[in-house]
PDB file of C-alpha atoms in Angstrom:
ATOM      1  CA  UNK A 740       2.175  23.468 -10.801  1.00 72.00           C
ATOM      2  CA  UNK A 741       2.509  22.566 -14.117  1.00 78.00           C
ATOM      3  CA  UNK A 742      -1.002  22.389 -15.056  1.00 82.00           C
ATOM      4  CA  UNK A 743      -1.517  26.088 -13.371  1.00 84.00           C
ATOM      5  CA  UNK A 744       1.600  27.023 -15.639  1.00 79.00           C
ATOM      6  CA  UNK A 745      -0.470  25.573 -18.605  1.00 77.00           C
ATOM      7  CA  UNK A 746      -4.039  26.998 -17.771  1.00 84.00           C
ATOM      8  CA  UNK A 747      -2.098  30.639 -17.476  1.00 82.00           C
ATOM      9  CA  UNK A 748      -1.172  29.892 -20.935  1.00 82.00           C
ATOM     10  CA  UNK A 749      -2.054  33.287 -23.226  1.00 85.00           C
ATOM     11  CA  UNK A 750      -1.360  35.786 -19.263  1.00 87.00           C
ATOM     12  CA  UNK A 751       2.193  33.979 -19.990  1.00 85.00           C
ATOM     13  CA  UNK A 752       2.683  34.955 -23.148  1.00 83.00           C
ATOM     14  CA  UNK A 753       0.726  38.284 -23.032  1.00 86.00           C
ATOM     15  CA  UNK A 754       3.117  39.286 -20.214  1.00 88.00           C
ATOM     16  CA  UNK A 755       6.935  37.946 -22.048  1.00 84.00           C
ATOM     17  CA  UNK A 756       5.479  39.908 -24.809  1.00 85.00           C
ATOM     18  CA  UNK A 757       5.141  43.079 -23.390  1.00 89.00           C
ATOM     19  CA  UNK A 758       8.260  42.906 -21.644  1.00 89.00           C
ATOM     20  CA  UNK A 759       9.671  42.069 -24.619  1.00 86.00           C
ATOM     21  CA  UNK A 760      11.450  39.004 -23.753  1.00 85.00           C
ATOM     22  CA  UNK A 761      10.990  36.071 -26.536  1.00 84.00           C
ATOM     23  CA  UNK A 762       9.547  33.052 -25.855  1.00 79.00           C
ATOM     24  CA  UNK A 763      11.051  29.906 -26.922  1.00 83.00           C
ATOM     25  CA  UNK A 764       8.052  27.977 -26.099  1.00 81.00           C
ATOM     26  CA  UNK A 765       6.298  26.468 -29.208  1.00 85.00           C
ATOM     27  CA  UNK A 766       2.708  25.076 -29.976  1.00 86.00           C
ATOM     28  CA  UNK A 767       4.186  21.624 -29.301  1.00 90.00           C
ATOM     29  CA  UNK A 768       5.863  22.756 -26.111  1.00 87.00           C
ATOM     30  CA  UNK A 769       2.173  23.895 -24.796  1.00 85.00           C
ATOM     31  CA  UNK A 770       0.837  20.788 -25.874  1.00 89.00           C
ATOM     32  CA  UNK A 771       3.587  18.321 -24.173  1.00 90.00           C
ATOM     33  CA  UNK A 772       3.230  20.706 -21.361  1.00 89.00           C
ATOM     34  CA  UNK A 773      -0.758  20.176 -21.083  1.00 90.00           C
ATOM     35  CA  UNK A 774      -0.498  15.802 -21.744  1.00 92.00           C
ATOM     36  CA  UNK A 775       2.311  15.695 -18.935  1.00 92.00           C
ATOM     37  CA  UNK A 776       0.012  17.584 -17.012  1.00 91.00           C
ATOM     38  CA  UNK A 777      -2.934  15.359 -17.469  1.00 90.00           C
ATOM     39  CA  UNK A 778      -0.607  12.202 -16.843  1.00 92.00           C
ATOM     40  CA  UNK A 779       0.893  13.486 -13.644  1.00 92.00           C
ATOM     41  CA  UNK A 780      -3.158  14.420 -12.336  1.00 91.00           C
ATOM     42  CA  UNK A 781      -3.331  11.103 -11.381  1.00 90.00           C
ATOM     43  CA  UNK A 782       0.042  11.161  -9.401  1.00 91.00           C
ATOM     44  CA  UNK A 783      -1.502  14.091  -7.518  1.00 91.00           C
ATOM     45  CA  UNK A 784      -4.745  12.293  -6.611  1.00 90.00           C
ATOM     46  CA  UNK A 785      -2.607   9.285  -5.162  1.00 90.00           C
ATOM     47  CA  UNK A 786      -0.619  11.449  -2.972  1.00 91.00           C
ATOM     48  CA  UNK A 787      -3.153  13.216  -1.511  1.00 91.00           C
ATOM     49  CA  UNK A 788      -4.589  10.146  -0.906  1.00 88.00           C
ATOM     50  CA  UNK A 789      -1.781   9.018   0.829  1.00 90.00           C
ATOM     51  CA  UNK A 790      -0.988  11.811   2.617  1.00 93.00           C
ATOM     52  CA  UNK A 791      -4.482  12.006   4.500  1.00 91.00           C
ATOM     53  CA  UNK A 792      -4.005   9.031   6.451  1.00 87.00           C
ATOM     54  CA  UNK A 793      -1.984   8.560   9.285  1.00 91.00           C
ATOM     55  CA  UNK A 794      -0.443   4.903   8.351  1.00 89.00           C
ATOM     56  CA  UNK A 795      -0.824   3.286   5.124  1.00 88.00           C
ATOM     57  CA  UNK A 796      -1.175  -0.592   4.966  1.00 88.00           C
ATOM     58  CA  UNK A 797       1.293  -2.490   2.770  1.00 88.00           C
ATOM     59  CA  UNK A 798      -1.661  -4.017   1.146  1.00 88.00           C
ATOM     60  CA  UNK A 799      -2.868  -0.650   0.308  1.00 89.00           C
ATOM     61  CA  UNK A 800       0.394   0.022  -0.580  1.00 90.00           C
ATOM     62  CA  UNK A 801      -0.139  -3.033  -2.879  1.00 90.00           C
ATOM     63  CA  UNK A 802      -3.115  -2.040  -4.469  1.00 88.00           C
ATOM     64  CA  UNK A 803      -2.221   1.497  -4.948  1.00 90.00           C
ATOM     65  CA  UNK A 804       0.724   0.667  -6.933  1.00 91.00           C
ATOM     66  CA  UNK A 805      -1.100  -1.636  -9.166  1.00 90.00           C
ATOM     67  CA  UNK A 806      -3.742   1.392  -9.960  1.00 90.00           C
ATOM     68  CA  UNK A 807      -0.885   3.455 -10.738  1.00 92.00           C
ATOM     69  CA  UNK A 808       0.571   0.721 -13.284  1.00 92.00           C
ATOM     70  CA  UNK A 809      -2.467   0.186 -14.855  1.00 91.00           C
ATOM     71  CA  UNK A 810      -3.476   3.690 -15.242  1.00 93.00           C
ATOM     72  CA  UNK A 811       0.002   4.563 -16.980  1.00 94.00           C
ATOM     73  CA  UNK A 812      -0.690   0.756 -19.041  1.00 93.00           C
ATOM     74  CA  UNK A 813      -4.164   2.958 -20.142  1.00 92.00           C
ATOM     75  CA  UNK A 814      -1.934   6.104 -21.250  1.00 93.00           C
ATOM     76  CA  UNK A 815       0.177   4.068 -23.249  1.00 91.00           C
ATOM     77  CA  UNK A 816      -2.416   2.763 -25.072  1.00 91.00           C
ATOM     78  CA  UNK A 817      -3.457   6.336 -26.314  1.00 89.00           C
ATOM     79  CA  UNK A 818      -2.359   6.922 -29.852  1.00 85.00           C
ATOM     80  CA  UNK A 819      -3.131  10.906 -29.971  1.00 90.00           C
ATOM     81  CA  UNK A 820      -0.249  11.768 -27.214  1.00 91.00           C
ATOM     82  CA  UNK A 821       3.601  13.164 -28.127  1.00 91.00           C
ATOM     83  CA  UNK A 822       6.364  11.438 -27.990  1.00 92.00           C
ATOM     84  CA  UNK A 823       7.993  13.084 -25.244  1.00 93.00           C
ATOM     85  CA  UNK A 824       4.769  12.391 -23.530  1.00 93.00           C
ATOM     86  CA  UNK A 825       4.765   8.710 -24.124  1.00 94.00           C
ATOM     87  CA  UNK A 826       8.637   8.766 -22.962  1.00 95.00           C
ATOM     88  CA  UNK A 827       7.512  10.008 -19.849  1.00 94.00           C
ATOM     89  CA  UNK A 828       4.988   7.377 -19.704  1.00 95.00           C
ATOM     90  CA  UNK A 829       7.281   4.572 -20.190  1.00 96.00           C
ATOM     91  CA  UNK A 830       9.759   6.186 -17.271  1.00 96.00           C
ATOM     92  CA  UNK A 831       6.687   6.527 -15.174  1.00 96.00           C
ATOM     93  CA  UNK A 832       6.176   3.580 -15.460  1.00 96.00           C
ATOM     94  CA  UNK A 833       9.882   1.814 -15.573  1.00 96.00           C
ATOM     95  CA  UNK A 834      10.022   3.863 -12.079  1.00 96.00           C
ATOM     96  CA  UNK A 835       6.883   2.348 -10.104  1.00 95.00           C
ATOM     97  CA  UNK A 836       8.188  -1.011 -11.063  1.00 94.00           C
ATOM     98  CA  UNK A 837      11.915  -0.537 -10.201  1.00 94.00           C
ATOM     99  CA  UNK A 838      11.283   1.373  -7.044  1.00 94.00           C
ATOM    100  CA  UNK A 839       8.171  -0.889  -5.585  1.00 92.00           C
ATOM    101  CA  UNK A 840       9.480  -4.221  -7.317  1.00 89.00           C
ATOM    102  CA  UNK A 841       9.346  -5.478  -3.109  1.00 87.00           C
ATOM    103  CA  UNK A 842       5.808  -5.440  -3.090  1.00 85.00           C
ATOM    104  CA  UNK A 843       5.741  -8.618  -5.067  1.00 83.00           C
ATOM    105  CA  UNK A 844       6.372 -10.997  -2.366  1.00 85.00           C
ATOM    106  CA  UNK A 845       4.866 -13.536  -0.744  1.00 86.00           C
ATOM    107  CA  UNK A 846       3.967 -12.147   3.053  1.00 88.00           C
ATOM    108  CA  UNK A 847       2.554  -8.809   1.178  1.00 89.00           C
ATOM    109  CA  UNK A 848       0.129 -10.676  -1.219  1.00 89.00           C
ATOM    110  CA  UNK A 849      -1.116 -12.689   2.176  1.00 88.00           C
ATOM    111  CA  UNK A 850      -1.395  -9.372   3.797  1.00 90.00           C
ATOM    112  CA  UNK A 851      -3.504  -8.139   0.574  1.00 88.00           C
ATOM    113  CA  UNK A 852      -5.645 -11.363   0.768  1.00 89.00           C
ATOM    114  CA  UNK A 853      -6.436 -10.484   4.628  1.00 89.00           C
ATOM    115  CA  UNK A 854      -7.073  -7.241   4.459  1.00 87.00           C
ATOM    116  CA  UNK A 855     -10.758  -7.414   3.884  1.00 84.00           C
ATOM    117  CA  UNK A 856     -10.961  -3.890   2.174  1.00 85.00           C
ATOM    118  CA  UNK A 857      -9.226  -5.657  -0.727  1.00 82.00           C
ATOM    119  CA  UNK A 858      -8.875  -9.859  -0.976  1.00 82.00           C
ATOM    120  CA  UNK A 859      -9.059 -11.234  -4.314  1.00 81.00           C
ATOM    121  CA  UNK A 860      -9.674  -7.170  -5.648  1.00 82.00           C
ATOM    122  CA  UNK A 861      -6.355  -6.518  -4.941  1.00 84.00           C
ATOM    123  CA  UNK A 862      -4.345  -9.240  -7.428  1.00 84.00           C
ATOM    124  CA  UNK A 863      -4.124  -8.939 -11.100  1.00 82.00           C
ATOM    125  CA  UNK A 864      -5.015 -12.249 -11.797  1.00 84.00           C
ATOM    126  CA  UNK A 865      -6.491 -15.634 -10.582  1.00 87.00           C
ATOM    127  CA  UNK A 866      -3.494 -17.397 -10.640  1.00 88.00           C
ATOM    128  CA  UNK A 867      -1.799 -15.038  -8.256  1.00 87.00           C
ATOM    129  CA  UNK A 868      -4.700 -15.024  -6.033  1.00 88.00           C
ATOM    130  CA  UNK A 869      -5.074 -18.676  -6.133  1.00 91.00           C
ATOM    131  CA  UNK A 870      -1.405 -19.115  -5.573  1.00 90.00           C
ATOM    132  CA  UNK A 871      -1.483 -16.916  -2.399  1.00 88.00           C
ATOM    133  CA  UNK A 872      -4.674 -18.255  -1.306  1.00 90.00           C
ATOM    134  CA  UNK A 873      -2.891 -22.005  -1.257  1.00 91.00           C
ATOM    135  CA  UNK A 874       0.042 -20.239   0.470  1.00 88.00           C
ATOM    136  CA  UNK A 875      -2.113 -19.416   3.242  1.00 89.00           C
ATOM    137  CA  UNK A 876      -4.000 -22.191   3.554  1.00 90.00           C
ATOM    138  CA  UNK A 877      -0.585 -24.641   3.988  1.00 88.00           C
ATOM    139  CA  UNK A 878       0.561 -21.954   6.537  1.00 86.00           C
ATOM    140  CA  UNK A 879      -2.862 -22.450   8.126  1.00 86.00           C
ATOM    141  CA  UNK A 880      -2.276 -26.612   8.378  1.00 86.00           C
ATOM    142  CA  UNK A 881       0.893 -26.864   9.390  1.00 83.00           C
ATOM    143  CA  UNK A 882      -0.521 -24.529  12.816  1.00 80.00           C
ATOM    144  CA  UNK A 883      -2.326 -26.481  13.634  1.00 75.00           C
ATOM    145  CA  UNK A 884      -0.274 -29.801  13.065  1.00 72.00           C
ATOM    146  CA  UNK A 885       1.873 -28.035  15.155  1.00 73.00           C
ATOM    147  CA  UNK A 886      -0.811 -27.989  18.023  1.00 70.00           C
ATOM    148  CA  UNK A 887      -1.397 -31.009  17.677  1.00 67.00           C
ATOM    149  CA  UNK A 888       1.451 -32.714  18.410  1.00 68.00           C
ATOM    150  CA  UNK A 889       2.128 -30.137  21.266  1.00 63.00           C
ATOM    151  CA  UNK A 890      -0.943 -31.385  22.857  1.00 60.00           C
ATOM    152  CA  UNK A 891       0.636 -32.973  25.613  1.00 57.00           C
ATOM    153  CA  UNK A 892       3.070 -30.299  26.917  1.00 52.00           C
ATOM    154  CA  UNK A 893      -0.168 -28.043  27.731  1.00 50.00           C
ATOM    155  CA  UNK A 894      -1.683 -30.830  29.802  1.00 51.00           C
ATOM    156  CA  UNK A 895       1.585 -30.318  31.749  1.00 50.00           C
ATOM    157  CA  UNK A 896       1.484 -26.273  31.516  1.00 49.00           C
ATOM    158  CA  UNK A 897      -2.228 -26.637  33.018  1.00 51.00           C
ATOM    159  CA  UNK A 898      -1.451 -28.588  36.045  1.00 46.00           C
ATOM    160  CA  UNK A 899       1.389 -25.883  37.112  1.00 51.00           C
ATOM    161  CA  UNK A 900      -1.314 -23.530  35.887  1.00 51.00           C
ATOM    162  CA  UNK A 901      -3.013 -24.947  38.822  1.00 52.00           C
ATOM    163  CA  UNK A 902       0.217 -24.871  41.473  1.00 50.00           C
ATOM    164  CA  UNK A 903       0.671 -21.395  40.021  1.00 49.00           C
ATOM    165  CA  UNK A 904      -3.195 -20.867  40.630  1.00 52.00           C
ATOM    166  CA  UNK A 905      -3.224 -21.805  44.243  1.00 52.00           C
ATOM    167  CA  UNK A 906       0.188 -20.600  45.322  1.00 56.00           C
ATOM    168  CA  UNK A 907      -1.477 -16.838  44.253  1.00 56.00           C
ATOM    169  CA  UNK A 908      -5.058 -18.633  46.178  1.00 63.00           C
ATOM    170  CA  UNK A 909      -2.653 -18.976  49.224  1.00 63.00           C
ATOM    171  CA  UNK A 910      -0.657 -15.943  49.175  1.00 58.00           C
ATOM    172  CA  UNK A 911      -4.495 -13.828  48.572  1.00 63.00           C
ATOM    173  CA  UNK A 912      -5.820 -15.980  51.940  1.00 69.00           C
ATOM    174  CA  UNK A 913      -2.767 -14.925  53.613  1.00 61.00           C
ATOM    175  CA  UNK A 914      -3.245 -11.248  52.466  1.00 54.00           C
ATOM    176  CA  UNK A 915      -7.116 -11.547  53.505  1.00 68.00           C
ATOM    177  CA  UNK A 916      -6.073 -12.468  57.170  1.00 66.00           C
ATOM    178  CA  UNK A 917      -3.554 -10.009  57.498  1.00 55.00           C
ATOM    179  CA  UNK A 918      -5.998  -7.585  56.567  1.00 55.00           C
ATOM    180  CA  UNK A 919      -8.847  -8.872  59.128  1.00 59.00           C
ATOM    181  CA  UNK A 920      -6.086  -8.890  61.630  1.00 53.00           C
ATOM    182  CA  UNK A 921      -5.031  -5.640  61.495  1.00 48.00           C
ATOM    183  CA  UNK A 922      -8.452  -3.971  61.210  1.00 50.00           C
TER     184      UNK A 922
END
């Protein structure tokens, strides 16, 4: 809306004009008007992004948030832009941290690291990847420590696997003989 409202510029003030109304809106105004514009674009692309899929992942999630901080990081670093344009900027950006500060947990960087549209892509740096990566693997050991020292219980669970398998053997013979019997 607010870029429409800035490519209608001179219609806009053509049409105050001749109703005679006076515009408060000065040459700075326009030009706030056309960086907040260009900043919020990529807010727009993100949601429609978002919005076209049925169920978002929390690794997308992930990722998508650390676009978002990196493009706004990118704005910052632009010298030509007003300073009511950087101050949105910086609450832009104070914003995606505060609200999405969650995402920077444990279970949701494993999550990132198995979702194999993203895996190390989706970390900022090595040592986070690393980190998660080492996570995952000690998650991945102590499994299967776990089996094996349960090894012995499912030597038991198989042999009443097998009472369990030929009580249903008996009860299907008995089923088959009814059947033959009443044919």
């Amino acid at each position: 809306m607010l870029e429409r409202f800035h490519l209608n510029k001179d219609p806009i003030i053509t049409s105050l004009a001749l109703l005679g109304v006076n515009c408060n809106l000065t040459a700075r105004d326009w030009i706030v008007t056309e960086e907040a514009s260009n900043i919020l674009k990529f807010f727009d692309l993100i949601t429609k992004e978002v919005s076209a899929e049925k169920s978002i992942t929390l690794s997308k999630t992930k990722v998508i948030v650390m676009l978002i901080i990196k493009k706004l990081l990118s704005f910052q670093q632009m010298s030509h832009l007003s300073e009511k344009s950087k101050k949105l900027i910086q609450d832009l950006h104070d914003g995606v941290l505060d609200r999405f500060n969650y995402l920077n947990t444990n279970t949701i960087a494993q999550a990132t690291i198995l979702d194999p549209r993203f895996k190390k892509d989706g970390f900022d740096n090595d040592d986070e990847f690393k980190k998660c990566y080492d996570s995952i693997a000690s998650d991945m050991t102590k499994i299967t420590e776990i089996n094996d020292t349960n090894s012995e219980p499912q030597q038991e669970t198989q042999v009443e696997q097998e009472n369990c398998d030929s009580f249903w053997s008996e009860f299907d013979n008995t089923r088959k003989e009814t059947r033959c019997v009443s044919l």
